[in-house]
PDB file of C-alpha atoms in Angstrom:
ATOM      1  CA  MET A  22      33.069  13.723   5.464  1.00 65.00           C
ATOM      2  CA  SER A  23      29.468  12.543   5.332  1.00 81.00           C
ATOM      3  CA  VAL A  24      26.812  14.037   7.596  1.00 94.00           C
ATOM      4  CA  ASN A  25      23.743  12.069   8.661  1.00 96.00           C
ATOM      5  CA  PHE A  26      20.631  14.256   8.539  1.00 97.00           C
ATOM      6  CA  PHE A  27      18.421  11.476   9.903  1.00 96.00           C
ATOM      7  CA  CYS A  28      20.453  10.185  12.833  1.00 93.00           C
ATOM      8  CA  THR A  29      21.540  13.110  14.959  1.00 93.00           C
ATOM      9  CA  ASN A  30      21.365  13.774  18.681  1.00 94.00           C
ATOM     10  CA  CYS A  31      19.352  16.917  17.867  1.00 95.00           C
ATOM     11  CA  LYS A  32      16.399  14.827  16.648  1.00 97.00           C
ATOM     12  CA  GLU A  33      13.465  15.279  19.008  1.00 98.00           C
ATOM     13  CA  PRO A  34      11.410  12.379  20.340  1.00 97.00           C
ATOM     14  CA  VAL A  35       8.506  11.334  18.130  1.00 98.00           C
ATOM     15  CA  ARG A  36       5.248  13.122  18.935  1.00 98.00           C
ATOM     16  CA  ASN A  37       1.627  12.577  17.920  1.00 98.00           C
ATOM     17  CA  ASP A  38      -0.077  15.743  19.148  1.00 98.00           C
ATOM     18  CA  SER A  39      -3.022  16.860  17.032  1.00 98.00           C
ATOM     19  CA  VAL A  40      -1.597  20.415  16.954  1.00 98.00           C
ATOM     20  CA  PHE A  41       1.843  21.707  17.842  1.00 98.00           C
ATOM     21  CA  GLY A  42       4.116  24.561  16.916  1.00 98.00           C
ATOM     22  CA  LEU A  43       7.577  25.011  15.463  1.00 98.00           C
ATOM     23  CA  CYS A  44       9.680  27.807  16.931  1.00 97.00           C
ATOM     24  CA  ASP A  45      12.931  29.535  16.151  1.00 95.00           C
ATOM     25  CA  ASP A  46      13.733  32.056  18.857  1.00 89.00           C
ATOM     26  CA  GLN A  47      16.316  33.688  16.528  1.00 79.00           C
ATOM     27  CA  ILE A  48      18.917  33.832  19.321  1.00 80.00           C
ATOM     28  CA  GLN A  49      21.573  31.397  18.081  1.00 82.00           C
ATOM     29  CA  THR A  50      19.682  28.366  19.381  1.00 92.00           C
ATOM     30  CA  LYS A  51      18.238  25.536  17.339  1.00 96.00           C
ATOM     31  CA  ALA A  52      14.575  25.394  16.328  1.00 97.00           C
ATOM     32  CA  TYR A  53      12.219  23.205  18.354  1.00 98.00           C
ATOM     33  CA  SER A  54       8.670  21.860  18.476  1.00 98.00           C
ATOM     34  CA  THR A  55       6.287  22.575  21.336  1.00 98.00           C
ATOM     35  CA  THR A  56       2.658  22.527  22.420  1.00 98.00           C
ATOM     36  CA  GLU A  57       3.179  25.515  24.729  1.00 97.00           C
ATOM     37  CA  SER A  58       2.967  29.281  24.036  1.00 96.00           C
ATOM     38  CA  PRO A  59       1.170  29.299  20.644  1.00 96.00           C
ATOM     39  CA  ASP A  60       1.861  33.042  20.364  1.00 93.00           C
ATOM     40  CA  LYS A  61       5.580  32.192  19.886  1.00 93.00           C
ATOM     41  CA  TRP A  62       5.049  29.637  17.096  1.00 95.00           C
ATOM     42  CA  ASN A  63       6.569  30.487  13.709  1.00 95.00           C
ATOM     43  CA  ALA A  64       4.523  27.662  12.175  1.00 96.00           C
ATOM     44  CA  THR A  65       1.598  25.527  13.281  1.00 97.00           C
ATOM     45  CA  VAL A  66       1.567  21.809  12.530  1.00 98.00           C
ATOM     46  CA  ARG A  67      -1.898  20.275  12.226  1.00 98.00           C
ATOM     47  CA  ASN A  68      -1.790  16.521  12.780  1.00 98.00           C
ATOM     48  CA  GLU A  69      -5.462  15.547  12.938  1.00 97.00           C
ATOM     49  CA  LEU A  70      -4.706  11.859  12.277  1.00 97.00           C
ATOM     50  CA  ARG A  71      -2.232  11.959  15.167  1.00 98.00           C
ATOM     51  CA  LYS A  72       0.554  10.448  13.096  1.00 98.00           C
ATOM     52  CA  GLU A  73       3.875   9.780  14.753  1.00 98.00           C
ATOM     53  CA  VAL A  74       6.103  12.590  13.512  1.00 98.00           C
ATOM     54  CA  ALA A  75       9.662  13.565  14.377  1.00 98.00           C
ATOM     55  CA  PHE A  76      11.056  17.072  14.207  1.00 98.00           C
ATOM     56  CA  THR A  77      14.790  17.295  13.607  1.00 98.00           C
ATOM     57  CA  PRO A  78      16.496  20.677  13.925  1.00 98.00           C
ATOM     58  CA  LEU A  79      19.157  21.142  11.246  1.00 98.00           C
ATOM     59  CA  ASP A  80      20.429  24.738  11.463  1.00 96.00           C
ATOM     60  CA  LYS A  81      22.646  25.265  14.514  1.00 94.00           C
ATOM     61  CA  CYS A  82      22.770  21.499  14.866  1.00 94.00           C
ATOM     62  CA  LEU A  83      24.462  19.957  11.835  1.00 96.00           C
ATOM     63  CA  LYS A  84      27.848  21.409  11.003  1.00 93.00           C
ATOM     64  CA  ILE A  85      28.620  21.282   7.305  1.00 96.00           C
ATOM     65  CA  LEU A  86      31.505  23.409   6.089  1.00 95.00           C
ATOM     66  CA  LYS A  87      31.705  24.959   2.648  1.00 94.00           C
ATOM     67  CA  PRO A  88      34.463  23.210   0.701  1.00 92.00           C
ATOM     68  CA  GLY A  89      37.918  24.672   1.347  1.00 92.00           C
ATOM     69  CA  THR A  90      36.703  27.141   3.992  1.00 93.00           C
ATOM     70  CA  ALA A  91      35.829  27.367   7.662  1.00 93.00           C
ATOM     71  CA  ASP A  92      32.416  28.846   6.761  1.00 94.00           C
ATOM     72  CA  GLU A  93      29.296  26.848   7.565  1.00 94.00           C
ATOM     73  CA  GLU A  94      26.698  25.994   4.936  1.00 97.00           C
ATOM     74  CA  SER A  95      23.297  27.641   5.287  1.00 95.00           C
ATOM     75  CA  LEU A  96      20.659  25.103   6.337  1.00 97.00           C
ATOM     76  CA  CYS A  97      16.921  25.380   6.866  1.00 98.00           C
ATOM     77  CA  ASP A  98      15.710  25.280  10.451  1.00 98.00           C
ATOM     78  CA  GLY A  99      14.532  21.694  10.472  1.00 98.00           C
ATOM     79  CA  MET A 100      12.598  18.808   9.023  1.00 98.00           C
ATOM     80  CA  LEU A 101       9.493  16.835   9.841  1.00 98.00           C
ATOM     81  CA  THR A 102       9.566  13.135   9.012  1.00 98.00           C
ATOM     82  CA  PHE A 103       6.599  10.771   9.177  1.00 98.00           C
ATOM     83  CA  ASP A 104       5.366   7.765   7.229  1.00 97.00           C
ATOM     84  CA  ASN A 105       7.041   8.198   3.829  1.00 97.00           C
ATOM     85  CA  SER A 106       7.036  12.018   3.983  1.00 98.00           C
ATOM     86  CA  LEU A 107       9.837  14.536   4.402  1.00 98.00           C
ATOM     87  CA  TYR A 108       8.931  18.179   4.994  1.00 98.00           C
ATOM     88  CA  LEU A 109      11.752  20.723   5.222  1.00 98.00           C
ATOM     89  CA  VAL A 110      10.914  23.901   7.136  1.00 98.00           C
ATOM     90  CA  GLU A 111      12.467  27.360   7.234  1.00 97.00           C
ATOM     91  CA  LEU A 112      11.062  29.565  10.001  1.00 96.00           C
ATOM     92  CA  LYS A 113      11.123  33.334   9.554  1.00 93.00           C
ATOM     93  CA  ASP A 114       9.975  36.292  11.619  1.00 88.00           C
ATOM     94  CA  LYS A 115      10.666  39.259   9.363  1.00 81.00           C
ATOM     95  CA  GLY A 116       9.084  41.301   6.637  1.00 77.00           C
ATOM     96  CA  LYS A 117      11.496  42.039   3.773  1.00 83.00           C
ATOM     97  CA  ARG A 118      12.945  39.428   1.403  1.00 87.00           C
ATOM     98  CA  TRP A 119      11.895  36.661   3.765  1.00 90.00           C
ATOM     99  CA  LYS A 120      10.464  34.375   1.080  1.00 89.00           C
ATOM    100  CA  GLU A 121      13.543  34.597  -1.163  1.00 91.00           C
ATOM    101  CA  ASP A 122      15.904  34.037   1.792  1.00 94.00           C
ATOM    102  CA  ALA A 123      13.839  31.060   2.976  1.00 95.00           C
ATOM    103  CA  LYS A 124      13.775  29.506  -0.511  1.00 95.00           C
ATOM    104  CA  ASP A 125      17.567  29.891  -0.772  1.00 96.00           C
ATOM    105  CA  GLN A 126      18.092  28.107   2.566  1.00 97.00           C
ATOM    106  CA  LEU A 127      15.660  25.340   1.629  1.00 98.00           C
ATOM    107  CA  THR A 128      17.286  24.866  -1.789  1.00 98.00           C
ATOM    108  CA  ASN A 129      20.761  24.680  -0.247  1.00 98.00           C
ATOM    109  CA  THR A 130      19.573  22.186   2.376  1.00 98.00           C
ATOM    110  CA  ILE A 131      18.071  19.996  -0.355  1.00 98.00           C
ATOM    111  CA  ARG A 132      21.350  20.133  -2.304  1.00 97.00           C
ATOM    112  CA  LEU A 133      23.265  19.014   0.797  1.00 97.00           C
ATOM    113  CA  LEU A 134      20.681  16.360   1.629  1.00 97.00           C
ATOM    114  CA  LYS A 135      21.083  14.869  -1.855  1.00 96.00           C
ATOM    115  CA  GLU A 136      24.869  15.038  -1.519  1.00 96.00           C
ATOM    116  CA  HIS A 137      24.964  13.244   1.848  1.00 96.00           C
ATOM    117  CA  HIS A 138      21.975  10.911   1.247  1.00 96.00           C
ATOM    118  CA  PRO A 139      21.783  10.210  -2.499  1.00 96.00           C
ATOM    119  CA  ASP A 140      19.172   7.479  -1.934  1.00 95.00           C
ATOM    120  CA  PHE A 141      16.817   9.400   0.423  1.00 96.00           C
ATOM    121  CA  LYS A 142      14.050   9.393  -2.203  1.00 95.00           C
ATOM    122  CA  SER A 143      13.790   5.613  -1.860  1.00 95.00           C
ATOM    123  CA  THR A 144      12.527   6.192   1.705  1.00 95.00           C
ATOM    124  CA  PHE A 145      10.492   9.363   1.205  1.00 97.00           C
ATOM    125  CA  ARG A 146       7.813   9.627  -1.454  1.00 96.00           C
ATOM    126  CA  TYR A 147       6.228  12.924  -0.431  1.00 97.00           C
ATOM    127  CA  LEU A 148       8.641  15.857  -0.418  1.00 98.00           C
ATOM    128  CA  LYS A 149       7.690  19.402   0.596  1.00 98.00           C
ATOM    129  CA  ALA A 150       9.563  22.580   1.415  1.00 97.00           C
ATOM    130  CA  TYR A 151       7.860  25.110   3.701  1.00 96.00           C
ATOM    131  CA  PRO A 152       9.006  28.709   3.957  1.00 95.00           C
ATOM    132  CA  CYS A 153       7.038  29.843   7.045  1.00 94.00           C
ATOM    133  CA  ASN A 154       6.699  33.329   8.480  1.00 91.00           C
ATOM    134  CA  ARG A 155       4.813  34.212  11.623  1.00 86.00           C
ATOM    135  CA  LYS A 156       4.321  37.760  10.279  1.00 83.00           C
ATOM    136  CA  HIS A 157       2.845  36.395   7.029  1.00 75.00           C
ATOM    137  CA  PRO A 158       1.039  33.254   8.233  1.00 65.00           C
ATOM    138  CA  HIS A 159      -1.446  32.746   5.406  1.00 67.00           C
ATOM    139  CA  PHE A 160      -0.902  30.798   2.247  1.00 59.00           C
ATOM    140  CA  ALA A 161       0.879  32.696  -0.497  1.00 62.00           C
ATOM    141  CA  VAL A 162      -0.158  31.859  -4.019  1.00 67.00           C
ATOM    142  CA  ILE A 163       2.710  30.361  -5.996  1.00 73.00           C
ATOM    143  CA  ASP A 164       2.440  30.586  -9.748  1.00 77.00           C
ATOM    144  CA  ASN A 165       2.942  27.482 -11.869  1.00 85.00           C
ATOM    145  CA  ALA A 166       6.256  28.689 -13.268  1.00 88.00           C
ATOM    146  CA  GLU A 167       7.723  29.250  -9.791  1.00 89.00           C
ATOM    147  CA  GLN A 168       6.457  25.849  -8.590  1.00 91.00           C
ATOM    148  CA  LYS A 169       7.833  24.046 -11.656  1.00 93.00           C
ATOM    149  CA  GLU A 170      11.184  25.807 -11.355  1.00 94.00           C
ATOM    150  CA  PHE A 171      11.474  24.931  -7.644  1.00 95.00           C
ATOM    151  CA  MET A 172      10.559  21.286  -8.321  1.00 96.00           C
ATOM    152  CA  LYS A 173      13.122  21.166 -11.122  1.00 96.00           C
ATOM    153  CA  ILE A 174      15.913  22.746  -9.056  1.00 95.00           C
ATOM    154  CA  THR A 175      15.192  20.548  -6.025  1.00 97.00           C
ATOM    155  CA  ASP A 176      14.492  17.321  -7.903  1.00 94.00           C
ATOM    156  CA  GLY A 177      10.877  16.936  -6.794  1.00 96.00           C
ATOM    157  CA  PHE A 178      10.236  19.050  -3.676  1.00 98.00           C
ATOM    158  CA  ARG A 179       6.918  20.877  -3.725  1.00 96.00           C
ATOM    159  CA  LEU A 180       7.044  24.461  -2.433  1.00 95.00           C
ATOM    160  CA  ASP A 181       4.310  25.441   0.027  1.00 92.00           C
ATOM    161  CA  VAL A 182       4.579  28.996   1.395  1.00 90.00           C
ATOM    162  CA  ASN A 183       2.427  28.709   4.466  1.00 90.00           C
ATOM    163  CA  ALA A 184       2.790  28.889   8.256  1.00 93.00           C
ATOM    164  CA  LEU A 185       0.202  26.111   8.598  1.00 94.00           C
ATOM    165  CA  ILE A 186       1.633  22.675   7.911  1.00 97.00           C
ATOM    166  CA  THR A 187      -0.983  19.958   7.584  1.00 96.00           C
ATOM    167  CA  LEU A 188       0.199  16.363   7.866  1.00 97.00           C
ATOM    168  CA  ARG A 189      -1.626  13.984   5.544  1.00 89.00           C
TER     169      ARG A 189
END
């Protein structure tokens, strides 16, 4: 059964705020975007050009079962889509192993995205994956080998470990 990542009733209305936040309250509810309560934001989205951008929650929204089981696939928290860009986002609020866990969820989401939308790259030219952590908000340096390996595994997604997402 095919799942549509881009046409779901979880998709939020398009917004063009110059700054907004992405939140995951970690209480079995889906992630969301907001302009309120910046202290709760897991990631900040800077949209200085005020582009029209849509946030679509994926985890706790799309139900994709692992083949032959009743277990759900692990998905990242959501995606930002604008112009010809697709940014996948995993929101964390913990200290240990957060980056590895986030990368695993992003990689699995990309695998499922390719499986259910084999032609998505014809629509989206700029592909990024953001592991974000409110407890570690600043950019983490990614070595060339890690970046190349992630791009190879994900067929072109650039890894950006940062809780500040700048739309270009």
